[in-house]
C-alpha positions as a printed Julia matrix, in Angstrom:
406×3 Matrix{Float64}:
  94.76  107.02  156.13
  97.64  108.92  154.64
  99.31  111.32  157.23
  99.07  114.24  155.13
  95.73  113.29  153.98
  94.79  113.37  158.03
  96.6   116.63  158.3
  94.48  118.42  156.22
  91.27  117.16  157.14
  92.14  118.73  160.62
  93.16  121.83  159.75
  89.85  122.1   157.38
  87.73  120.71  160.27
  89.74  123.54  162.58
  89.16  126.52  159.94
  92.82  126.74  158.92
  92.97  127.23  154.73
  96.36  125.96  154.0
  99.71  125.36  155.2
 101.21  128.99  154.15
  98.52  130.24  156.77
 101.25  132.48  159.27
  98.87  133.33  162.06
  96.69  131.39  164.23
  93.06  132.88  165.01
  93.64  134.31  168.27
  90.37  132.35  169.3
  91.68  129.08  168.57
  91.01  127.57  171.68
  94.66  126.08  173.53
  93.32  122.38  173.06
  92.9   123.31  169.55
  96.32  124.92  168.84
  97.92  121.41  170.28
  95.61  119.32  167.88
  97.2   121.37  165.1
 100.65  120.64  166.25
 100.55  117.26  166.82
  99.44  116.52  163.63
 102.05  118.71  162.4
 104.91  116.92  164.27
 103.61  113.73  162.52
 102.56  114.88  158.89
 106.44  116.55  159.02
 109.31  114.58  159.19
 110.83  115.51  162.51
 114.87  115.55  162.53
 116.79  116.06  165.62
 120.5   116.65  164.99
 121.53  115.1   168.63
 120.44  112.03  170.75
 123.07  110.62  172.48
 121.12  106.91  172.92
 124.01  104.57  172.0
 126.63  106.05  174.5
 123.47  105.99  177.07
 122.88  102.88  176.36
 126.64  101.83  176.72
 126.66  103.11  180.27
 124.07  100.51  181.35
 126.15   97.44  179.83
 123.24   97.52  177.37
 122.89   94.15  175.53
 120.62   94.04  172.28
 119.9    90.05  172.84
 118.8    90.46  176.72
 117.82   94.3   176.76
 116.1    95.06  173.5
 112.56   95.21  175.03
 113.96   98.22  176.94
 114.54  100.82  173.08
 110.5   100.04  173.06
 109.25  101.4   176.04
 111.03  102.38  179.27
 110.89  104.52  181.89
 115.03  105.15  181.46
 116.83  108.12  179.72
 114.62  110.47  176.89
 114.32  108.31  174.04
 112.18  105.05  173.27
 110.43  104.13  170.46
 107.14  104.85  172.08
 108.01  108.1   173.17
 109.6   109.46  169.49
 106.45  107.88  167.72
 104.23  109.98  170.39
 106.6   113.18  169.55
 106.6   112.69  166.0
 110.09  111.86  165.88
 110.97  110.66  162.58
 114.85  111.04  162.16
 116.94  111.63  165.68
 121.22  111.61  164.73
 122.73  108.92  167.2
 125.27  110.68  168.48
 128.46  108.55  168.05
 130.23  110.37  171.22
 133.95  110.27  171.94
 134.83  111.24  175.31
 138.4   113.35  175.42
 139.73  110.81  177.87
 139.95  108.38  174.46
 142.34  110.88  173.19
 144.93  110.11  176.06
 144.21  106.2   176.71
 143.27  105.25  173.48
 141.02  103.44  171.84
 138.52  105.68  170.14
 138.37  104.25  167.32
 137.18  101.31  168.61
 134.66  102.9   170.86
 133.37  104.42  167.35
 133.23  101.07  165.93
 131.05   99.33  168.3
 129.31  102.5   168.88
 128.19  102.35  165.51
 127.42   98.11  165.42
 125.02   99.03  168.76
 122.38  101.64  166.31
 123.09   98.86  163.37
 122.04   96.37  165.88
 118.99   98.08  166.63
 117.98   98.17  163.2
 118.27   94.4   162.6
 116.61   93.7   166.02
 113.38   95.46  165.43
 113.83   95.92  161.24
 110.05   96.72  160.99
 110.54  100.17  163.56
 114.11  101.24  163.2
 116.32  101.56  159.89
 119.64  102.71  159.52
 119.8   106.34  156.79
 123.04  107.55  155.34
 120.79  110.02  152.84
 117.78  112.58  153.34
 115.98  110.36  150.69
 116.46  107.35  152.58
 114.89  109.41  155.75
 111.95  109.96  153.45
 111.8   106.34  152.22
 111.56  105.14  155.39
 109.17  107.82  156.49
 106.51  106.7   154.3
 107.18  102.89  155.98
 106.44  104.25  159.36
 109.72  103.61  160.5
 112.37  105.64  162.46
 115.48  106.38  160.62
 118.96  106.26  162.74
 121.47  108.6   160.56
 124.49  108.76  162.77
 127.27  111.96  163.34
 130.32  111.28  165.06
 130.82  113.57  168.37
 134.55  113.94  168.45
 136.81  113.42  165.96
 138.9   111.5   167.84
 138.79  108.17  166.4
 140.32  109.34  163.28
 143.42  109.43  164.79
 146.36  110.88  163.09
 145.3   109.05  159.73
 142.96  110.91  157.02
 142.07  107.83  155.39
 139.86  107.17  158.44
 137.38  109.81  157.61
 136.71  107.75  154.46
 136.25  104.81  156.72
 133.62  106.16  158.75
 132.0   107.4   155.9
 132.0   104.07  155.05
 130.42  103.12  157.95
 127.37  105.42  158.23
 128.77  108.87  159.68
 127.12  111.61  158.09
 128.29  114.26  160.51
 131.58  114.89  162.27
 131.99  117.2   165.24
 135.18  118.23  165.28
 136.2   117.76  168.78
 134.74  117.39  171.73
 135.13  118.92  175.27
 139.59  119.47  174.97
 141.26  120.31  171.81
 142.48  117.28  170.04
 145.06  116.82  166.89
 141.92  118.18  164.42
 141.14  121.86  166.81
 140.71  123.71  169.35
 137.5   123.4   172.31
 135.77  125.8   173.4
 135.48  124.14  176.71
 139.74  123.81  176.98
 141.16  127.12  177.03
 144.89  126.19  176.09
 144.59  126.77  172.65
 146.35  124.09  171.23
 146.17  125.1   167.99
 144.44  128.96  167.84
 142.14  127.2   165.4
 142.03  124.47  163.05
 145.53  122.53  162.89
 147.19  121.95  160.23
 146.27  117.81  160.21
 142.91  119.81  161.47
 142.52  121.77  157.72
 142.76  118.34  155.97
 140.14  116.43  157.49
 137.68  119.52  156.91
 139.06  119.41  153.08
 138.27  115.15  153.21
 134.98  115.46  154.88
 134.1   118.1   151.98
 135.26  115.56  149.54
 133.77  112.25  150.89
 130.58  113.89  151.68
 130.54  114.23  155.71
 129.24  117.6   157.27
 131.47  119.41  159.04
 129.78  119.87  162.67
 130.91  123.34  164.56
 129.15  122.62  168.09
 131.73  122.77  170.55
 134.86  123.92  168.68
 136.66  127.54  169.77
 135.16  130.36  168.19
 138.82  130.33  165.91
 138.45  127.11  165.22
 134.6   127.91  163.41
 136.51  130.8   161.51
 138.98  128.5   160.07
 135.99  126.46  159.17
 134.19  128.74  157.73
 136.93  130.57  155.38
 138.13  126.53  154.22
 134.93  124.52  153.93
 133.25  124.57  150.0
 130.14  123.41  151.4
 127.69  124.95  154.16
 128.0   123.07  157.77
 125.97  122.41  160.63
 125.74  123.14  164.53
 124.32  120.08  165.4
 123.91  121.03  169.23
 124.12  124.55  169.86
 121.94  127.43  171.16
 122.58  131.34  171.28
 125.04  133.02  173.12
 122.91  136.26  172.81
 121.16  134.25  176.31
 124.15  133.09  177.74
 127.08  135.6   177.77
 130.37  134.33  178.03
 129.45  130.54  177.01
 132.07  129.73  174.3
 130.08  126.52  173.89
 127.2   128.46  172.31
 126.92  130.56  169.12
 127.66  134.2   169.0
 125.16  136.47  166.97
 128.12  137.03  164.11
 128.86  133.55  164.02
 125.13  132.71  163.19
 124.98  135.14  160.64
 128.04  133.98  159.03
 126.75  130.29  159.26
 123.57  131.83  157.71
 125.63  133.72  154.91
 127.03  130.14  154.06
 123.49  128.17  153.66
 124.48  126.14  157.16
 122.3   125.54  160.08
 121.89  126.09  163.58
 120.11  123.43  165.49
 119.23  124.3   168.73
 120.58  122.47  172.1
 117.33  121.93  174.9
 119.66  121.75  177.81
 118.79  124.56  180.15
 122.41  125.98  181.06
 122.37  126.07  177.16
 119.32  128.25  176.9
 119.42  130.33  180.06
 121.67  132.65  182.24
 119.68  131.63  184.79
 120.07  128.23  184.78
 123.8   128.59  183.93
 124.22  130.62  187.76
 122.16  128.15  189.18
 124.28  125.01  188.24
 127.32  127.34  189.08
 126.38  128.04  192.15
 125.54  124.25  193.0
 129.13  123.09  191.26
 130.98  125.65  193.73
 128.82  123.57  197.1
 129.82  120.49  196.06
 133.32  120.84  195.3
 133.59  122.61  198.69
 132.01  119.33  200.52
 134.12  116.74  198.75
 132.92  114.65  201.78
 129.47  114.74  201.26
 127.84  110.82  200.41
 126.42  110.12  196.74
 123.21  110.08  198.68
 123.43  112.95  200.2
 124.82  114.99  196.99
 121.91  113.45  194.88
 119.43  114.82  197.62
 121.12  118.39  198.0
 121.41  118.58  194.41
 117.52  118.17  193.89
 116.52  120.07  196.39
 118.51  123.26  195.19
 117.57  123.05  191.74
 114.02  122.85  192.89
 114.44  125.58  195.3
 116.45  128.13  192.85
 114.27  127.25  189.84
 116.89  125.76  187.9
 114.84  124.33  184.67
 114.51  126.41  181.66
 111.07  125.67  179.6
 109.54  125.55  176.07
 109.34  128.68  175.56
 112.91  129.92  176.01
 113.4   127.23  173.02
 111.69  129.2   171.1
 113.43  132.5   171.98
 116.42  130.81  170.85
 114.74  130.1   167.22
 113.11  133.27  167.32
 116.96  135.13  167.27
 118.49  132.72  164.69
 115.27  133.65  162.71
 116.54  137.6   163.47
 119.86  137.25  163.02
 120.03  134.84  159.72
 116.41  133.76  158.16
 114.16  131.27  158.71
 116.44  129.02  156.59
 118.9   128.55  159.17
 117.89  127.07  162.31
 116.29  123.66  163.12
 116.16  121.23  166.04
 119.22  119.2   168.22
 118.17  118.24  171.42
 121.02  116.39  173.08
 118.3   114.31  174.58
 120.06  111.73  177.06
 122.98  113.96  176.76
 122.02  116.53  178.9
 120.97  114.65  182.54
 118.15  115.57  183.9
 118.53  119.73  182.9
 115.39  119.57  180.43
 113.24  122.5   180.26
 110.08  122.26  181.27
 107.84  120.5   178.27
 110.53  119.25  176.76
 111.62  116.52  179.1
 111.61  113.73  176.7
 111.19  112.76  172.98
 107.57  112.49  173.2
 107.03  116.18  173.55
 107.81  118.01  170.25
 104.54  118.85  169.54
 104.63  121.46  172.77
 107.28  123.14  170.61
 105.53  123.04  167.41
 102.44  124.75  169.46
 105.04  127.8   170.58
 105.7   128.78  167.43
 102.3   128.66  165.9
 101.86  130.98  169.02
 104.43  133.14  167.58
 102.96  133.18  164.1
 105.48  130.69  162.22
 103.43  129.41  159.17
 103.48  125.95  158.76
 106.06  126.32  155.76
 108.64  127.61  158.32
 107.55  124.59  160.65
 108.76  122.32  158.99
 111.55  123.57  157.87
 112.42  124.05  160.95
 111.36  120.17  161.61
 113.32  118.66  158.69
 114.13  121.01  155.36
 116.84  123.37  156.35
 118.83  120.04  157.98
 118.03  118.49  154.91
 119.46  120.97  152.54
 122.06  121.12  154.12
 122.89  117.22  153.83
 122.16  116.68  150.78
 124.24  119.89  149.11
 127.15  117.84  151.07
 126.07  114.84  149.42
 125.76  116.44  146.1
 129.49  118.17  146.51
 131.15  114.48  147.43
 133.34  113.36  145.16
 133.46  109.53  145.24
């Protein structure tokens, strides 16, 4: 049966008119209110902006030929295929990451490449679950096939070197997203993780990859550049940009990694998007002294066996309540929704890029739907659900696509 058809038999059966309903019945039972958003999370096309599978996967030695089984079904990491059909995942970014030690040693570039053959390998491997999507219409296409599309963003500019033609390259090869740097500043910007300030911004080399991106139709990703660096942005770029894994500062004072509240609204005030980052020490103050707090004990007892850190480790975060949950997620929407419009916020997990510091119902791909069920809570129609799911990511694409010039 046709997934939309199915949607709206349930929400008839359930006594919900339409989609543009904003309220739930307050005595829609809880079992209920989860039908309705599972069936949402699979009628909408779920994006994610984030998943950092291919780097994950690199860790382990990963081979497609002997270890294919394993992007299927496994007990490993967040994401399997199982797992993101179960969730209603329909569109997670494979995050193409760049760590900053490539930047001294070399050889990001190549990282990048074979990076990038891993997700098209998974594609070929398993052609009837997984396809490769460099547009929102190809997301769609293969939507209506059942299959999971693997767009791809670039975490770290890095591997474009000192030579602008590369951006064109990896355009070429299936990046639809840059972020600009990673966790130090590199020759494109400044970090907000390195406080050095290379550059007090964008550099100069920095300014001309945001003008090629514009031109060869890559979004310009702000997560985890200095808060100079997204002003320079901002004031240069002719087309709106994303944050593909950020939350709100407003939660987590004194984060640079996060998004202050006039940074949102200026990111709102250009059309871009916020999508919001499920690690806990990205969603809660909490959380953030907590993991402090356990840093400061371990650096103190260097001596301390792996065993012995891995136990102490679990048993404080279990003992100081380190794990955010669901519903601080939806805070996090909630104030983008405040601060900008409904228009400007959607989803970027950094599922398998974030350990094991998953709130609580969100521990894994499988478990949108919990999300989709706090916001109906909160009286989001289904209209804003989904663009929350898919449309305001997609806009946002394709007016980049649209502004390309080759």
């Amino acid at each position: 049966m046709n997934k939309a058809l199915t949607l709206l038999i349930l929400l008839f059966l359930l006594g919900c008119q339409s989609k543009e309903n904003s309220e739930t019945s307050a005595t829609t039972e809880a079992s209920d209110l989860m039908a309705i958003a599972d069936s949402l999370a699979h009628a909408y096309i779920i994006t994610d902006g984030h998943v950092d599978l291919p780097y994950r996967l690199k860790e382990t030695n990963f081979d497609l030929l002997t270890d294919g089984e394993i992007l299927l079904s496994t007990e490993e990491g967040d994401f399997d295929y199982e797992r993101a059909k179960k969730g209603g995942l329909d569109a997670p970014f494979m995050s193409i990451y760049i760590p900053a030690e490539y930047q001294v040693t070399g050889g990001a570039k190549e990282l990048a490449d074979s990076l990038i053959d891993m997700v098209e390998g998974i594609t070929k491997l398993y052609p009837e679950k997984f396809a490769l999507a460099v547009t929102p219409e190809e997301v769609r296409r293969n939507f209506t096939e059942g299959k999971i599309s693997l767009p791809m963003g670039m975490e770290n500019g890095a591997p474009i070197g000192d030579n602008l033609s590369n951006v064109e390259y990896f355009r070429n090869r299936g990046i639809r997203y840059i972020t600009l740097t990673h966790s130090k500043n590199n020759l494109i910007c400044d970090s907000s993780y390195d406080t050095t300030r290379l550059w007090n911004g964008l550099s100069p080399f920095g300014q001309e990859v945001v003008k090629e991106m514009n031109r060869v139709g890559i979004m310009v990703d702000i997560s985890h550049v200095s808060d100079s660096t997204f002003y320079d942005v901002m004031d240069l770029t002719d087309v709106p940009v994303i944050a593909s894994h950020s939350s709100c500062r407003h939660f987590t004072p004194g984060f640079e990694r996060n998004m202050a509240d006039d940074m949102i609204r200026r990111l709102g005030e250009e059309n871009g998007v916020i999508q919001i980052n499920f690690g806990s020490t990205f969603l809660d103050e909490h959380s953030q002294k907590v993991s402090n707090d356990l840093g400061d004990f371990m650096e103190s007892h260097p001596d301390l066996s792996d065993s012995a850190r891995d136990a102490y480790r679990q048993k404080f975060m279990t003992d100081n309540n380190f794990w955010s949950n669901v519903s601080k997620v939806a805070d996090h929407i909630d104030h983008v929704v405040e601060l900008a419009g409904i228009d400007h916020v959607a989803i970027g997990s950094d599922y398998d890029g974030v350990g094991d510091s998953l709130p609580v119902g969100l521990k894994d791909v499988s478990m949108f739907p919990n999300l989709i069920a706090e916001l109906l809570k909160r009286g989001y129609s289904y209209e804003d659900i989904e663009k929350i799911c898919y449309k305001n990511v997609f806009r946002v694409w394709q007016a980049v696509e649209d502004a390309a010039s080759i």
